[in-house]
C-alpha positions as YAML, in Angstrom:
chain: A
units: angstrom
residues:
- id: 1
  name: UNK
  ca: [173.46, 0.72, 251.82]
- id: 2
  name: UNK
  ca: [177.35, 0.61, 253.29]
- id: 3
  name: UNK
  ca: [175.73, 0.73, 256.72]
- id: 4
  name: UNK
  ca: [173.69, -2.18, 256.35]
- id: 5
  name: UNK
  ca: [176.05, -4.41, 254.54]
- id: 6
  name: UNK
  ca: [178.67, -3.52, 257.40]
- id: 7
  name: UNK
  ca: [176.25, -4.62, 260.25]
- id: 8
  name: UNK
  ca: [175.29, -7.74, 258.02]
- id: 9
  name: UNK
  ca: [178.82, -8.78, 257.52]
- id: 10
  name: UNK
  ca: [181.39, -6.84, 260.18]
- id: 11
  name: UNK
  ca: [179.21, -5.89, 262.87]
- id: 12
  name: UNK
  ca: [180.07, -9.46, 265.17]
- id: 13
  name: UNK
  ca: [183.51, -9.55, 265.56]
- id: 14
  name: UNK
  ca: [183.21, -13.27, 266.81]
- id: 15
  name: UNK
  ca: [181.18, -14.27, 263.63]
- id: 16
  name: UNK
  ca: [182.80, -12.38, 261.00]
- id: 17
  name: UNK
  ca: [181.26, -12.34, 257.48]
- id: 18
  name: UNK
  ca: [183.31, -13.91, 254.46]
- id: 19
  name: UNK
  ca: [183.14, -11.91, 251.47]
- id: 20
  name: UNK
  ca: [184.20, -12.28, 247.93]
- id: 21
  name: UNK
  ca: [184.35, -9.27, 245.40]
- id: 22
  name: UNK
  ca: [185.60, -9.19, 241.75]
- id: 23
  name: UNK
  ca: [187.46, -5.85, 241.35]
- id: 24
  name: UNK
  ca: [188.15, -4.60, 237.72]
- id: 25
  name: UNK
  ca: [188.91, -1.12, 238.61]
- id: 26
  name: UNK
  ca: [185.11, -1.32, 240.71]
- id: 27
  name: UNK
  ca: [183.47, -3.76, 242.18]
- id: 28
  name: UNK
  ca: [181.82, -5.83, 239.50]
- id: 29
  name: UNK
  ca: [180.34, -8.75, 241.58]
- id: 30
  name: UNK
  ca: [179.96, -9.67, 245.29]
- id: 31
  name: UNK
  ca: [179.23, -12.71, 247.20]
- id: 32
  name: UNK
  ca: [178.59, -12.37, 250.82]
- id: 33
  name: UNK
  ca: [178.40, -15.19, 253.63]
- id: 34
  name: UNK
  ca: [176.65, -14.52, 257.21]
- id: 35
  name: UNK
  ca: [178.19, -16.83, 259.28]
- id: 36
  name: UNK
  ca: [176.45, -18.18, 263.00]
- id: 37
  name: UNK
  ca: [176.49, -20.81, 265.20]
- id: 38
  name: UNK
  ca: [173.69, -23.35, 265.13]
- id: 39
  name: UNK
  ca: [172.79, -25.95, 267.45]
- id: 40
  name: UNK
  ca: [172.34, -29.91, 266.71]
- id: 41
  name: UNK
  ca: [171.13, -32.71, 268.26]
- id: 42
  name: UNK
  ca: [174.98, -33.57, 269.02]
- id: 43
  name: UNK
  ca: [176.44, -30.13, 269.92]
- id: 44
  name: UNK
  ca: [176.80, -27.57, 267.18]
- id: 45
  name: UNK
  ca: [178.05, -25.95, 263.72]
- id: 46
  name: UNK
  ca: [179.32, -23.26, 262.26]
- id: 47
  name: UNK
  ca: [176.95, -22.05, 259.53]
- id: 48
  name: UNK
  ca: [176.96, -19.76, 256.79]
- id: 49
  name: UNK
  ca: [173.83, -17.52, 254.94]
- id: 50
  name: UNK
  ca: [174.66, -17.44, 251.51]
- id: 51
  name: UNK
  ca: [173.52, -14.33, 250.40]
- id: 52
  name: UNK
  ca: [174.40, -11.02, 248.37]
- id: 53
  name: UNK
  ca: [175.17, -12.80, 245.12]
- id: 54
  name: UNK
  ca: [175.32, -9.43, 242.84]
- id: 55
  name: UNK
  ca: [176.92, -8.95, 239.33]
- id: 56
  name: UNK
  ca: [177.07, -5.89, 237.79]
- id: 57
  name: UNK
  ca: [174.57, -5.84, 234.44]
- id: 58
  name: UNK
  ca: [177.44, -5.19, 232.17]
- id: 59
  name: UNK
  ca: [179.35, -8.46, 233.48]
- id: 60
  name: UNK
  ca: [177.16, -11.01, 234.05]
- id: 61
  name: UNK
  ca: [178.56, -14.05, 232.29]
- id: 62
  name: UNK
  ca: [178.59, -17.49, 233.92]
- id: 63
  name: UNK
  ca: [182.64, -18.20, 234.36]
- id: 64
  name: UNK
  ca: [182.58, -14.53, 236.49]
- id: 65
  name: UNK
  ca: [179.78, -16.19, 238.46]
- id: 66
  name: UNK
  ca: [181.43, -19.51, 238.65]
- id: 67
  name: UNK
  ca: [184.57, -18.24, 239.64]
- id: 68
  name: UNK
  ca: [183.31, -15.66, 242.28]
- id: 69
  name: UNK
  ca: [181.17, -18.67, 243.79]
- id: 70
  name: UNK
  ca: [183.69, -20.99, 244.01]
- id: 71
  name: UNK
  ca: [186.40, -18.73, 246.07]
- id: 72
  name: UNK
  ca: [183.77, -17.72, 248.20]
- id: 73
  name: UNK
  ca: [182.84, -21.63, 249.19]
- id: 74
  name: UNK
  ca: [186.77, -22.07, 249.47]
- id: 75
  name: UNK
  ca: [186.97, -18.87, 251.70]
- id: 76
  name: UNK
  ca: [183.78, -20.24, 253.58]
- id: 77
  name: UNK
  ca: [185.71, -23.69, 254.31]
- id: 78
  name: UNK
  ca: [188.99, -21.72, 255.37]
- id: 79
  name: UNK
  ca: [186.98, -19.73, 257.82]
- id: 80
  name: UNK
  ca: [185.76, -22.77, 259.44]
- id: 81
  name: UNK
  ca: [182.34, -22.81, 258.01]
- id: 82
  name: UNK
  ca: [181.07, -26.31, 257.92]
- id: 83
  name: UNK
  ca: [177.80, -26.09, 256.19]
- id: 84
  name: UNK
  ca: [176.63, -23.35, 253.66]
- id: 85
  name: UNK
  ca: [172.39, -22.57, 252.92]
- id: 86
  name: UNK
  ca: [170.43, -20.32, 250.92]
- id: 87
  name: UNK
  ca: [167.50, -19.16, 249.81]
- id: 88
  name: UNK
  ca: [168.08, -18.51, 245.81]
- id: 89
  name: UNK
  ca: [165.70, -16.76, 243.34]
- id: 90
  name: UNK
  ca: [164.64, -18.33, 240.49]
- id: 91
  name: UNK
  ca: [167.57, -17.58, 238.42]
- id: 92
  name: UNK
  ca: [170.37, -18.60, 240.98]
- id: 93
  name: UNK
  ca: [168.18, -21.72, 242.38]
- id: 94
  name: UNK
  ca: [169.09, -24.37, 239.61]
- id: 95
  name: UNK
  ca: [172.71, -22.92, 239.19]
- id: 96
  name: UNK
  ca: [173.12, -23.91, 242.60]
- id: 97
  name: UNK
  ca: [171.93, -26.87, 242.68]
- id: 98
  name: UNK
  ca: [173.40, -27.86, 239.38]
- id: 99
  name: UNK
  ca: [176.86, -26.04, 239.13]
- id: 100
  name: UNK
  ca: [178.09, -26.12, 242.97]
- id: 101
  name: UNK
  ca: [176.63, -29.11, 244.29]
- id: 102
  name: UNK
  ca: [173.73, -27.44, 246.54]
- id: 103
  name: UNK
  ca: [171.33, -29.90, 247.48]
- id: 104
  name: UNK
  ca: [167.20, -29.02, 247.37]
- id: 105
  name: UNK
  ca: [165.65, -29.21, 250.34]
- id: 106
  name: UNK
  ca: [162.51, -27.99, 249.18]
- id: 107
  name: UNK
  ca: [160.58, -24.92, 248.81]
- id: 108
  name: UNK
  ca: [159.41, -23.46, 252.09]
- id: 109
  name: UNK
  ca: [155.48, -22.22, 252.16]
- id: 110
  name: UNK
  ca: [155.01, -18.89, 253.63]
- id: 111
  name: UNK
  ca: [151.77, -19.26, 256.03]
- id: 112
  name: UNK
  ca: [149.09, -16.24, 255.16]
- id: 113
  name: UNK
  ca: [146.05, -15.23, 255.69]
- id: 114
  name: UNK
  ca: [144.06, -11.40, 256.11]
- id: 115
  name: UNK
  ca: [144.65, -10.01, 259.13]
- id: 116
  name: UNK
  ca: [141.21, -8.99, 259.99]
- id: 117
  name: UNK
  ca: [140.11, -12.63, 259.65]
- id: 118
  name: UNK
  ca: [142.79, -14.48, 261.88]
- id: 119
  name: UNK
  ca: [141.85, -15.81, 265.33]
- id: 120
  name: UNK
  ca: [142.56, -13.67, 268.37]
- id: 121
  name: UNK
  ca: [143.77, -15.77, 271.72]
- id: 122
  name: UNK
  ca: [142.14, -14.58, 274.58]
- id: 123
  name: UNK
  ca: [144.09, -13.17, 277.63]
- id: 124
  name: UNK
  ca: [146.48, -10.23, 277.73]
- id: 125
  name: UNK
  ca: [149.20, -9.37, 274.97]
- id: 126
  name: UNK
  ca: [153.15, -9.75, 275.95]
- id: 127
  name: UNK
  ca: [155.06, -6.69, 276.42]
- id: 128
  name: UNK
  ca: [157.91, -4.84, 274.47]
- id: 129
  name: UNK
  ca: [160.37, -5.18, 277.54]
- id: 130
  name: UNK
  ca: [163.98, -6.19, 277.10]
- id: 131
  name: UNK
  ca: [164.92, -9.20, 279.01]
- id: 132
  name: UNK
  ca: [168.57, -9.21, 280.55]
- id: 133
  name: UNK
  ca: [170.86, -11.40, 278.14]
- id: 134
  name: UNK
  ca: [171.04, -14.24, 280.49]
- id: 135
  name: UNK
  ca: [167.71, -14.81, 280.97]
- id: 136
  name: UNK
  ca: [167.69, -14.72, 276.96]
- id: 137
  name: UNK
  ca: [170.39, -17.40, 276.97]
- id: 138
  name: UNK
  ca: [168.61, -19.56, 279.71]
- id: 139
  name: UNK
  ca: [165.41, -19.28, 277.82]
- id: 140
  name: UNK
  ca: [166.99, -20.68, 274.79]
- id: 141
  name: UNK
  ca: [168.84, -23.10, 276.31]
- id: 142
  name: UNK
  ca: [164.83, -24.84, 277.42]
- id: 143
  name: UNK
  ca: [163.25, -24.27, 274.28]
- id: 144
  name: UNK
  ca: [166.24, -24.85, 271.51]
- id: 145
  name: UNK
  ca: [165.07, -27.86, 269.30]
- id: 146
  name: UNK
  ca: [167.13, -30.80, 270.63]
- id: 147
  name: UNK
  ca: [166.22, -33.07, 267.45]
- id: 148
  name: UNK
  ca: [167.02, -30.21, 264.87]
- id: 149
  name: UNK
  ca: [169.40, -28.17, 263.50]
- id: 150
  name: UNK
  ca: [168.47, -24.43, 264.22]
- id: 151
  name: UNK
  ca: [170.40, -21.20, 264.38]
- id: 152
  name: UNK
  ca: [171.11, -20.42, 267.71]
- id: 153
  name: UNK
  ca: [169.09, -17.98, 269.04]
- id: 154
  name: UNK
  ca: [170.91, -16.56, 271.74]
- id: 155
  name: UNK
  ca: [171.29, -13.16, 273.72]
- id: 156
  name: UNK
  ca: [174.16, -12.02, 271.53]
- id: 157
  name: UNK
  ca: [172.33, -13.27, 268.12]
- id: 158
  name: UNK
  ca: [168.97, -11.47, 269.50]
- id: 159
  name: UNK
  ca: [170.89, -8.39, 270.19]
- id: 160
  name: UNK
  ca: [172.45, -8.23, 266.78]
- id: 161
  name: UNK
  ca: [169.87, -9.59, 264.79]
- id: 162
  name: UNK
  ca: [166.95, -7.34, 266.12]
- id: 163
  name: UNK
  ca: [168.29, -4.53, 268.15]
- id: 164
  name: UNK
  ca: [171.11, -3.26, 266.24]
- id: 165
  name: UNK
  ca: [170.12, -3.63, 262.57]
- id: 166
  name: UNK
  ca: [169.70, -0.16, 260.78]
- id: 167
  name: UNK
  ca: [166.84, 1.32, 259.61]
- id: 168
  name: UNK
  ca: [163.05, 0.69, 260.56]
- id: 169
  name: UNK
  ca: [162.94, -0.94, 263.90]
- id: 170
  name: UNK
  ca: [161.15, -4.29, 264.23]
- id: 171
  name: UNK
  ca: [158.71, -5.43, 266.68]
- id: 172
  name: UNK
  ca: [160.01, -7.50, 269.53]
- id: 173
  name: UNK
  ca: [158.07, -8.90, 272.25]
- id: 174
  name: UNK
  ca: [158.26, -11.28, 275.29]
- id: 175
  name: UNK
  ca: [156.11, -13.23, 277.43]
- id: 176
  name: UNK
  ca: [156.57, -14.10, 280.99]
- id: 177
  name: UNK
  ca: [154.58, -16.71, 283.13]
- id: 178
  name: UNK
  ca: [154.96, -16.19, 287.00]
- id: 179
  name: UNK
  ca: [158.02, -13.94, 286.45]
- id: 180
  name: UNK
  ca: [159.85, -16.22, 283.96]
- id: 181
  name: UNK
  ca: [160.75, -15.51, 280.53]
- id: 182
  name: UNK
  ca: [158.56, -18.04, 278.63]
- id: 183
  name: UNK
  ca: [158.56, -16.67, 274.92]
- id: 184
  name: UNK
  ca: [159.40, -14.07, 272.52]
- id: 185
  name: UNK
  ca: [158.30, -12.93, 269.06]
- id: 186
  name: UNK
  ca: [159.27, -10.28, 266.50]
- id: 187
  name: UNK
  ca: [158.12, -8.88, 263.47]
- id: 188
  name: UNK
  ca: [158.23, -6.52, 260.59]
- id: 189
  name: UNK
  ca: [155.86, -4.82, 258.08]
- id: 190
  name: UNK
  ca: [156.81, -4.15, 254.49]
- id: 191
  name: UNK
  ca: [154.80, -2.90, 251.25]
- id: 192
  name: UNK
  ca: [153.99, -5.92, 249.20]
- id: 193
  name: UNK
  ca: [152.54, -6.15, 245.70]
- id: 194
  name: UNK
  ca: [148.73, -6.57, 247.21]
- id: 195
  name: UNK
  ca: [149.01, -4.74, 250.22]
- id: 196
  name: UNK
  ca: [150.99, -3.91, 253.37]
- id: 197
  name: UNK
  ca: [152.67, -7.40, 255.00]
- id: 198
  name: UNK
  ca: [152.93, -8.14, 258.43]
- id: 199
  name: UNK
  ca: [155.92, -10.98, 258.64]
- id: 200
  name: UNK
  ca: [156.41, -12.87, 261.75]
- id: 201
  name: UNK
  ca: [159.99, -13.10, 261.87]
- id: 202
  name: UNK
  ca: [160.48, -15.10, 265.27]
- id: 203
  name: UNK
  ca: [158.12, -17.27, 267.24]
- id: 204
  name: UNK
  ca: [159.36, -18.85, 270.53]
- id: 205
  name: UNK
  ca: [157.38, -20.30, 273.21]
- id: 206
  name: UNK
  ca: [158.10, -22.62, 276.19]
- id: 207
  name: UNK
  ca: [154.15, -22.70, 277.43]
- id: 208
  name: UNK
  ca: [150.46, -22.42, 275.81]
- id: 209
  name: UNK
  ca: [149.84, -19.18, 277.49]
- id: 210
  name: UNK
  ca: [153.30, -17.27, 276.64]
- id: 211
  name: UNK
  ca: [152.07, -18.52, 272.98]
- id: 212
  name: UNK
  ca: [148.85, -16.48, 272.99]
- id: 213
  name: UNK
  ca: [150.36, -13.41, 274.63]
- id: 214
  name: UNK
  ca: [152.60, -13.45, 271.88]
- id: 215
  name: UNK
  ca: [149.88, -13.51, 269.04]
- id: 216
  name: UNK
  ca: [148.09, -10.79, 270.70]
- id: 217
  name: UNK
  ca: [150.89, -8.57, 270.81]
- id: 218
  name: UNK
  ca: [151.77, -9.46, 267.10]
- id: 219
  name: UNK
  ca: [148.31, -9.02, 266.17]
- id: 220
  name: UNK
  ca: [148.12, -5.62, 267.98]
- id: 221
  name: UNK
  ca: [151.50, -4.68, 266.33]
- id: 222
  name: UNK
  ca: [149.93, -5.27, 262.85]
- id: 223
  name: UNK
  ca: [146.53, -3.80, 263.36]
- id: 224
  name: UNK
  ca: [148.43, -0.27, 264.33]
- id: 225
  name: UNK
  ca: [150.50, -0.47, 261.37]
- id: 226
  name: UNK
  ca: [147.55, -1.34, 259.14]
- id: 227
  name: UNK
  ca: [148.81, -4.49, 257.47]
- id: 228
  name: UNK
  ca: [146.81, -6.21, 255.29]
- id: 229
  name: UNK
  ca: [148.00, -9.70, 255.29]
- id: 230
  name: UNK
  ca: [150.22, -11.68, 258.04]
- id: 231
  name: UNK
  ca: [152.67, -14.28, 257.04]
- id: 232
  name: UNK
  ca: [155.12, -16.67, 258.51]
- id: 233
  name: UNK
  ca: [157.33, -19.50, 258.18]
- id: 234
  name: UNK
  ca: [157.28, -22.87, 259.12]
- id: 235
  name: UNK
  ca: [159.15, -25.68, 257.69]
- id: 236
  name: UNK
  ca: [158.67, -29.83, 257.55]
- id: 237
  name: UNK
  ca: [157.98, -31.56, 260.63]
- id: 238
  name: UNK
  ca: [158.05, -27.90, 262.76]
- id: 239
  name: UNK
  ca: [155.20, -27.86, 265.12]
- id: 240
  name: UNK
  ca: [154.59, -24.27, 264.70]
- id: 241
  name: UNK
  ca: [152.83, -24.77, 261.18]
- id: 242
  name: UNK
  ca: [149.97, -26.68, 263.01]
- id: 243
  name: UNK
  ca: [149.46, -23.77, 265.21]
- id: 244
  name: UNK
  ca: [149.71, -20.77, 262.42]
- id: 245
  name: UNK
  ca: [146.98, -22.84, 261.30]
- id: 246
  name: UNK
  ca: [144.56, -22.87, 264.28]
- id: 247
  name: UNK
  ca: [145.17, -18.73, 264.01]
- id: 248
  name: UNK
  ca: [143.64, -18.84, 260.12]
- id: 249
  name: UNK
  ca: [147.28, -18.78, 258.56]
- id: 250
  name: UNK
  ca: [147.37, -21.35, 255.77]
- id: 251
  name: UNK
  ca: [150.65, -22.29, 253.38]
- id: 252
  name: UNK
  ca: [149.11, -20.50, 250.50]
- id: 253
  name: UNK
  ca: [151.66, -17.93, 250.02]
- id: 254
  name: UNK
  ca: [154.63, -17.16, 248.01]
- id: 255
  name: UNK
  ca: [156.99, -20.27, 248.06]
- id: 256
  name: UNK
  ca: [160.93, -19.79, 249.07]
- id: 257
  name: UNK
  ca: [163.55, -22.19, 247.26]
- id: 258
  name: UNK
  ca: [165.70, -23.64, 250.24]
- id: 259
  name: UNK
  ca: [169.50, -25.19, 249.40]
- id: 260
  name: UNK
  ca: [172.39, -26.43, 251.52]
- id: 261
  name: UNK
  ca: [176.11, -27.61, 250.82]
- id: 262
  name: UNK
  ca: [178.21, -29.13, 253.45]
- id: 263
  name: UNK
  ca: [181.98, -27.97, 253.44]
- id: 264
  name: UNK
  ca: [183.19, -30.48, 256.12]
- id: 265
  name: UNK
  ca: [181.83, -34.05, 257.16]
- id: 266
  name: UNK
  ca: [180.42, -32.60, 260.49]
- id: 267
  name: UNK
  ca: [177.88, -30.86, 258.02]
- id: 268
  name: UNK
  ca: [177.05, -33.98, 256.05]
- id: 269
  name: UNK
  ca: [173.65, -35.11, 257.60]
- id: 270
  name: UNK
  ca: [171.60, -32.00, 257.28]
- id: 271
  name: UNK
  ca: [171.76, -30.99, 253.37]
- id: 272
  name: UNK
  ca: [168.73, -32.73, 251.79]
- id: 273
  name: UNK
  ca: [166.87, -33.51, 254.81]
- id: 274
  name: UNK
  ca: [164.12, -30.57, 255.34]
- id: 275
  name: UNK
  ca: [162.86, -32.04, 258.61]
- id: 276
  name: UNK
  ca: [166.25, -31.51, 260.36]
- id: 277
  name: UNK
  ca: [165.82, -27.80, 260.15]
- id: 278
  name: UNK
  ca: [163.60, -25.43, 262.11]
- id: 279
  name: UNK
  ca: [163.37, -22.41, 260.29]
- id: 280
  name: UNK
  ca: [161.90, -18.76, 260.71]
- id: 281
  name: UNK
  ca: [161.80, -15.65, 258.37]
- id: 282
  name: UNK
  ca: [164.66, -14.44, 260.64]
- id: 283
  name: UNK
  ca: [166.83, -16.90, 258.89]
- id: 284
  name: UNK
  ca: [166.68, -15.12, 255.75]
- id: 285
  name: UNK
  ca: [168.87, -11.82, 255.36]
- id: 286
  name: UNK
  ca: [166.11, -10.03, 253.19]
- id: 287
  name: UNK
  ca: [164.33, -8.38, 256.16]
...
């Protein structure tokens, strides 16, 4: 939908999307890149999530796909993007690796489990009251991983990604300890092939109490929406994986392909090293 497309690529003037189309009287193919800032151990990078690779059924030839993809990568580089990453489907996955130099970072497991069988921590639930932007920025400066590449979850990103997106609202929860913001989480519900799925899109906590409050809020939100299965992401080296397992989620769900390609020397260290990345479902555009 046009409203969703505009939100995705043109709703942040400071991070304009990079969209490339093939026009033959009508648009017959499209590639988009969602740009964002990422924090890394020595500073920051400008990233782009490569997405919306779409070709009209009557024009699905490899030459058009190659031309469009190369043009978009060149446009990303001209826009100052230093690193491109993607979660390709089974069809695009081998092409991105073989033809465009994307490096394979391994498949991401989905930590999943039946909602009714999950452990619920004791204590209260986190609230949905939204913090002030300065408070969110300060929280991210405290909890953003110092030894990994992670998309910057500052207040501007949270506002765009979770509160301004068109369509059904996300569940977004904030935890406090002695009045201080110490955690936040976000979730979405959708219909899967075997039932209703509750996806943990974001999960960031500074102290164990906040972590438990967030889980209680998420589980209540999922229960009210009659979720059958809960799902979350945690990549290599991410401590959240072991916490999800302690709740009853196991890495047995569908696996997602994950690839990346550097466009500048500054981004060279990260493609091919899964443990350098900290990913959540919210890094993907499909939600």
